Coordinates of C-alpha atoms in Angstrom, one line a residue:
X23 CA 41.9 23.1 -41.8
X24 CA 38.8 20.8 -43.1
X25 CA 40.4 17.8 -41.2
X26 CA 40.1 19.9 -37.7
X27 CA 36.4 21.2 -38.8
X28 CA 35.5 17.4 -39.7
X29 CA 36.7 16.3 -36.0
X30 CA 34.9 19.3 -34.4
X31 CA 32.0 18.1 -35.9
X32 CA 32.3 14.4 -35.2
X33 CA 33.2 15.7 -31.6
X34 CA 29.8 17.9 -31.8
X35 CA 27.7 15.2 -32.7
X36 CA 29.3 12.3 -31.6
X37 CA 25.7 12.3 -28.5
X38 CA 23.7 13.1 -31.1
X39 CA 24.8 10.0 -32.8
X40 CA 24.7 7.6 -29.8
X41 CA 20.8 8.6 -29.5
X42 CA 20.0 8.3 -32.7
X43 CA 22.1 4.6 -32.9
X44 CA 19.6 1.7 -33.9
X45 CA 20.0 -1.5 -32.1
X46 CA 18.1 -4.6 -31.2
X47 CA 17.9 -4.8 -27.9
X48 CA 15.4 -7.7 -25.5
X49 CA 13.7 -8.7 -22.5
X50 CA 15.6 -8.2 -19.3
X51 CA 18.5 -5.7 -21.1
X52 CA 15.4 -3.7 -22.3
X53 CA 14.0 -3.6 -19.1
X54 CA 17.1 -2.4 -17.5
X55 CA 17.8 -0.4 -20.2
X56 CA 14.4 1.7 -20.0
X57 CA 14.7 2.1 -16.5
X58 CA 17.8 3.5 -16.4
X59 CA 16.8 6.1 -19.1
X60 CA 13.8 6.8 -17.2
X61 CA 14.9 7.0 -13.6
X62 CA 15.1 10.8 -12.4
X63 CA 18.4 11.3 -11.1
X64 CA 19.1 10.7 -7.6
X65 CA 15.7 8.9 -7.4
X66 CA 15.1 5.3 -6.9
X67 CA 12.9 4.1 -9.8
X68 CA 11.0 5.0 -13.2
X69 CA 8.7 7.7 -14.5
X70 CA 6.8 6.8 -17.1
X71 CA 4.1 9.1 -19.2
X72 CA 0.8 7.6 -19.7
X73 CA 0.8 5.4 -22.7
X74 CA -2.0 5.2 -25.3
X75 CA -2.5 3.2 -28.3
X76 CA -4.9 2.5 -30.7
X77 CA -4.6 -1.0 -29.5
X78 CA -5.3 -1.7 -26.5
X79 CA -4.1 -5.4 -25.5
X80 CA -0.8 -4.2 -26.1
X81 CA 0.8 -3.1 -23.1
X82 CA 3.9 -0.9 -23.3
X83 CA 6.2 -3.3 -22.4
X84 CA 5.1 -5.1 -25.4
X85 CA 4.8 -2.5 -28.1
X86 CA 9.0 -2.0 -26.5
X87 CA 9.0 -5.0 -26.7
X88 CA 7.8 -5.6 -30.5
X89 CA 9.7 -2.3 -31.6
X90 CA 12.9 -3.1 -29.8
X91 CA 13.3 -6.6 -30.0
X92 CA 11.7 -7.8 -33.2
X93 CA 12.9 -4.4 -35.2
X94 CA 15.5 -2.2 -34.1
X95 CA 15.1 1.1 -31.7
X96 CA 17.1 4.1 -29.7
X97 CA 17.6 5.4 -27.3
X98 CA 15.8 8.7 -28.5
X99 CA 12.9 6.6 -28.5
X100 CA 13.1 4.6 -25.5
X101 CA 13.1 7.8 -24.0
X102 CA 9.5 9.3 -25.8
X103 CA 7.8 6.9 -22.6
X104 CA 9.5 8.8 -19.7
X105 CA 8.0 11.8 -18.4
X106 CA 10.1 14.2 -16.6
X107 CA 7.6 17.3 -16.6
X108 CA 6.5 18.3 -13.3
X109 CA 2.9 17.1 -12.8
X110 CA 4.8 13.7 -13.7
X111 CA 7.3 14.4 -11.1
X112 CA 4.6 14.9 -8.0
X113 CA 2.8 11.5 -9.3
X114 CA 6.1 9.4 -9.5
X115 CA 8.1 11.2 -6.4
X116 CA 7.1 12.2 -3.1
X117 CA 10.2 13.9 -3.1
X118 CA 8.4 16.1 -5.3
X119 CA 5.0 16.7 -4.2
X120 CA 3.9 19.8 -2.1
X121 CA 3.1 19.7 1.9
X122 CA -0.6 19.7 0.6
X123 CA -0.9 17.5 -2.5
X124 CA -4.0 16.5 -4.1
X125 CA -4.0 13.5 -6.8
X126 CA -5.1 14.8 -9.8
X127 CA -6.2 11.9 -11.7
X128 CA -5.7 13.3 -15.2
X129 CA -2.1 13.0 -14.9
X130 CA -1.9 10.3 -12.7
X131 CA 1.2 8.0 -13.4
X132 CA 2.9 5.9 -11.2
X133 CA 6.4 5.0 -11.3
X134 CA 6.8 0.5 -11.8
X135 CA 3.1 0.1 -13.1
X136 CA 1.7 -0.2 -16.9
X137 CA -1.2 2.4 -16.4
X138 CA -4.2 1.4 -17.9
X139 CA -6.6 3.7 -20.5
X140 CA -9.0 4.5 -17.6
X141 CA -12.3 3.7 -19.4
X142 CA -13.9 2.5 -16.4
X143 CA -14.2 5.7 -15.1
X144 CA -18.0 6.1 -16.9
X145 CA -21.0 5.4 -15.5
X146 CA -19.8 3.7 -12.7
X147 CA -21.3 3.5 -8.9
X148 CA -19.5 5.9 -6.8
X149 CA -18.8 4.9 -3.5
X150 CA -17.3 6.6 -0.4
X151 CA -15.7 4.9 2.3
X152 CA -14.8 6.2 5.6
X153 CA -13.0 4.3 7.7
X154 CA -12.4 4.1 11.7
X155 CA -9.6 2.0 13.0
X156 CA -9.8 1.3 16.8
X157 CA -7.1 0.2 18.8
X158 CA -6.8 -3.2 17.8
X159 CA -5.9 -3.4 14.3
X160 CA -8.0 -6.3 13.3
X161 CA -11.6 -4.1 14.4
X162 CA -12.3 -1.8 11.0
X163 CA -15.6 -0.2 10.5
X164 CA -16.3 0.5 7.4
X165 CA -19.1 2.8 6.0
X166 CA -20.4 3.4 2.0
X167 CA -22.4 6.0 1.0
X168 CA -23.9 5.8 -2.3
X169 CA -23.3 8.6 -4.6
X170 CA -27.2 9.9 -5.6
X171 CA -26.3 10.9 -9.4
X172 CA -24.1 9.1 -11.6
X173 CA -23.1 10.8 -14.5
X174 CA -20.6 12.7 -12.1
X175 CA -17.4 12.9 -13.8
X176 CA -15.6 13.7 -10.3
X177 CA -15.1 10.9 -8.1
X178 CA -14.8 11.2 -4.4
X179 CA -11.4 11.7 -2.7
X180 CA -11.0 9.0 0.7
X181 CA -8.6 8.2 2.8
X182 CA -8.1 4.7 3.3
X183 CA -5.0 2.8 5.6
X184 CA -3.4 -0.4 6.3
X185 CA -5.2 -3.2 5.4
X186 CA -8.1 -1.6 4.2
X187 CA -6.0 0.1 1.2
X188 CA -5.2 -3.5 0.1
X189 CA -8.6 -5.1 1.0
X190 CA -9.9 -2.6 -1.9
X191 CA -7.3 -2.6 -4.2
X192 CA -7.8 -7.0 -4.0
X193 CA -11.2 -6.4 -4.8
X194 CA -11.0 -4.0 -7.2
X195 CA -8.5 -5.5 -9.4
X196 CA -10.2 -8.8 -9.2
X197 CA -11.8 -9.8 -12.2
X198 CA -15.6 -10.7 -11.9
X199 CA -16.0 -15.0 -10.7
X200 CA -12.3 -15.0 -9.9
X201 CA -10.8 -15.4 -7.3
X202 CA -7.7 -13.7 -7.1
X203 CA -6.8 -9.7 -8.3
X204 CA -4.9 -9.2 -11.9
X205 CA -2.7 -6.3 -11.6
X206 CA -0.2 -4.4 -14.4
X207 CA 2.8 -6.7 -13.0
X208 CA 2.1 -10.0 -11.5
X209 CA 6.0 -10.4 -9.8
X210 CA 5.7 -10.4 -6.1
X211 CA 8.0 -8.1 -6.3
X212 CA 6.2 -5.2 -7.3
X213 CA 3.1 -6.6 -5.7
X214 CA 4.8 -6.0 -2.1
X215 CA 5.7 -2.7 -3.3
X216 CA 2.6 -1.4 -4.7
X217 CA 0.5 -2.5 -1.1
X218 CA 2.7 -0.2 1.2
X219 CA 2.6 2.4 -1.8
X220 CA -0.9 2.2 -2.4
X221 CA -2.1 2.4 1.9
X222 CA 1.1 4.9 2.5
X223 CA -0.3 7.3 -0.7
X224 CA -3.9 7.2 0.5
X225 CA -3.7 7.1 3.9
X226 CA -1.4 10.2 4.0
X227 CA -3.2 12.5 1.1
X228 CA -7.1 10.9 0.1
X229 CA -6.8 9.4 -3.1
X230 CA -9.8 8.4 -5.7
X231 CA -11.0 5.0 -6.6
X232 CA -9.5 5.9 -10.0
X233 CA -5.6 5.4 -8.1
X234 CA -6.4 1.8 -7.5
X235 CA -8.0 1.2 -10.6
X236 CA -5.2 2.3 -12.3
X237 CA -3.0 -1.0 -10.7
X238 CA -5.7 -3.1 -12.2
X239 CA -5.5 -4.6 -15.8
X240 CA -8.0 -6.3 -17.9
X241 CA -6.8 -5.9 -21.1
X242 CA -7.1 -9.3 -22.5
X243 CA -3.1 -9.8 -22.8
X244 CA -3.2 -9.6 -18.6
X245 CA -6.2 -11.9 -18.9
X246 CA -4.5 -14.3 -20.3
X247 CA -1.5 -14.2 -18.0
X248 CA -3.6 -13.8 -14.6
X249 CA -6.1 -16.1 -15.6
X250 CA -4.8 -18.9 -18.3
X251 CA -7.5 -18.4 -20.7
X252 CA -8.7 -15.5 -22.6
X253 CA -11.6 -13.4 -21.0
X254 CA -14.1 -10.8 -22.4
X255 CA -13.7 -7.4 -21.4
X256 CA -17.0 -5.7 -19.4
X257 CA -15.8 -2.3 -18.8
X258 CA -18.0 -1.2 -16.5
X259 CA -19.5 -4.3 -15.1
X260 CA -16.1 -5.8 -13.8
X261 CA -15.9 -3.7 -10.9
X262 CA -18.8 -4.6 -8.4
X263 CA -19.8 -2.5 -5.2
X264 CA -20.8 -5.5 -3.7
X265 CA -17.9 -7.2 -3.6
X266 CA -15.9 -4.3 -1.9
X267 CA -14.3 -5.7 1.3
X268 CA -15.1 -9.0 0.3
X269 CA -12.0 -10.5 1.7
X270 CA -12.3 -8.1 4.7
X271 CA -15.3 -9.4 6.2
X272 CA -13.2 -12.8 5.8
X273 CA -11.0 -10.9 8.9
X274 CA -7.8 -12.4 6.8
X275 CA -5.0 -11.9 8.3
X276 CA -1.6 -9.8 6.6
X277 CA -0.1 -13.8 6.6
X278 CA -3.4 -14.9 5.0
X279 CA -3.2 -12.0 2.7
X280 CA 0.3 -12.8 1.5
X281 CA -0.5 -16.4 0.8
X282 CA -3.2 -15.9 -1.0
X283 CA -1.9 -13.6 -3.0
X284 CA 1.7 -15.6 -3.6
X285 CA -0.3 -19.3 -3.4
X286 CA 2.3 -20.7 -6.3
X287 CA -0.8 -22.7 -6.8
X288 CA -2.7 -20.2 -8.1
X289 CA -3.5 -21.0 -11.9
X290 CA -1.6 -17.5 -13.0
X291 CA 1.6 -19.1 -11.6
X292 CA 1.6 -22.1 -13.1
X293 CA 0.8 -20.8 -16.3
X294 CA 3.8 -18.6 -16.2
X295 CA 6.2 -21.4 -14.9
X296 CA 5.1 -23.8 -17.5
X297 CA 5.8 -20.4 -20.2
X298 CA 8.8 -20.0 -18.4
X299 CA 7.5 -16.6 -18.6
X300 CA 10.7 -15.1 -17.0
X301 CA 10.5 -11.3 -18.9
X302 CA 7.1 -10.2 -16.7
X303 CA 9.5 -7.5 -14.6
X304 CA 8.7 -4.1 -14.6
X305 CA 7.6 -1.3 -16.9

């Protein structure tokens, strides 16, 4: 009788066991490993809650990285970064979202980016942009309107398409006398994807400066990988209105856009080759 009790209760907590199992586990089979966890099923790719830290040049596929690989972790708490609650859901999914679906940038989590702590949100220079696309898709007038107070805490919803969605989310993420954006992920791979994201999202629904910003990182870890050398942080003074459209007013082309931001010359690139920096995928 206690022998068939003992193998019930193996039986019973034979998954409980498996989550709580402690292994080491690196690079691209963490990766893999966290996305599969994460993934909703039946969709496509990741949801991930916003992640915070007291440190913040740690990224957190690095803090996985340093508890996983360097220690030992679960599966229980590979799991603590996904977010499955609804609110999560309409941010990672379109599946998910309502006909009439309004951002809300408090909960604001994309799928296949590393959000950043949004502390550039204060005290910046609002700006509104409407844009007018004529026939021929190279013609964009664009308009700003300069917010009168600025201790707002709301910023302005616009709707922004095409090109224009990746003209501001270059110029945004680009760090101040640079000359190239630094986003969460530097693949091209998840570069391609986040353009048609990004113009799809705001084009269809009007989205805040806050959704681009939230591609862009400046932590001084992405420094150092977008840039070769390590940069200071200046919170609110990297992002400049004046160099909004910068690239636009350039007229560059979608071929011109693409090279410049896949130039394997670019010093970010070689950096990375000469690292062999091979584990910059995803989450």
């Amino acid at each position: 009788m206690s022998m068939m009790l003992m193998t019930v209760l193996l039986v019973l907590l034979a998954p409980l066991t498996a989550q709580c199992k402690y292994d080491r586990v690196c690079g691209r089979n963490l990766t893999n490993l966290s996305v599969e966890l994460c993934t909703y099923p039946g969709m496509s790719h990741p949801c991930y809650r916003p992640f915070h830290i007291q440190d913040v040049t740690m990224s957190r596929r690095d803090f996985m990285g340093d508890i996983c690989c360097r220690r030992h972790c679960s599966k229980k708490f590979l799991k603590s970064f996904c977010c499955f609650e609804q609110s999560c859901l309409e941010s990672c999914y379109e599946e998910f979202r309502p006909r009439n679906f309004k951002f809300n940038d408090d909960s604001l989590e994309y799928d296949d980016n590393d959000p950043m702590i949004d502390k550039l949100a204060l005290s910046l220079l609002l700006i509104l942009v409407a844009v007018v696309s004529g026939a021929n898709d190279s013609e964009i007038t664009v308009t700003t309107t300069t917010q009168a107070t600025q201790n707002t805490t709301e910023e302005r919803k616009v709707r922004v398409c095409d090109k224009t969605a990746q003209f501001a989310l270059f110029n945004l993420c680009q760090y101040p006398g640079e000359d190239s954006p630094c986003f969460t992920y530097d693949s091209p791979i998840f570069i391609k994807s986040l353009l048609h994201k990004v113009a799809r999202a705001c084009c269809s629904e009007k989205c805040t400066w806050k959704v681009f910003r939230s591609h862009c990182c400046f932590y001084n870890s992405c420094l150092n990988e977008c840039y070769g050398y390590n940069l200071p942080n200046p919170l609110g003074d990297m992002i400049r209105p004046d160099r909004l459209f910068y690239y636009q007013r350039k007229n560059m082309t979608n071929i011109e856009i693409e090279n410049f931001l896949f130039d394997p010359n670019r010093r970010e690139v070689r950096k990375r080759n000469r690292r062999d920096f091979k584990q910059s995928l995803d989450f």
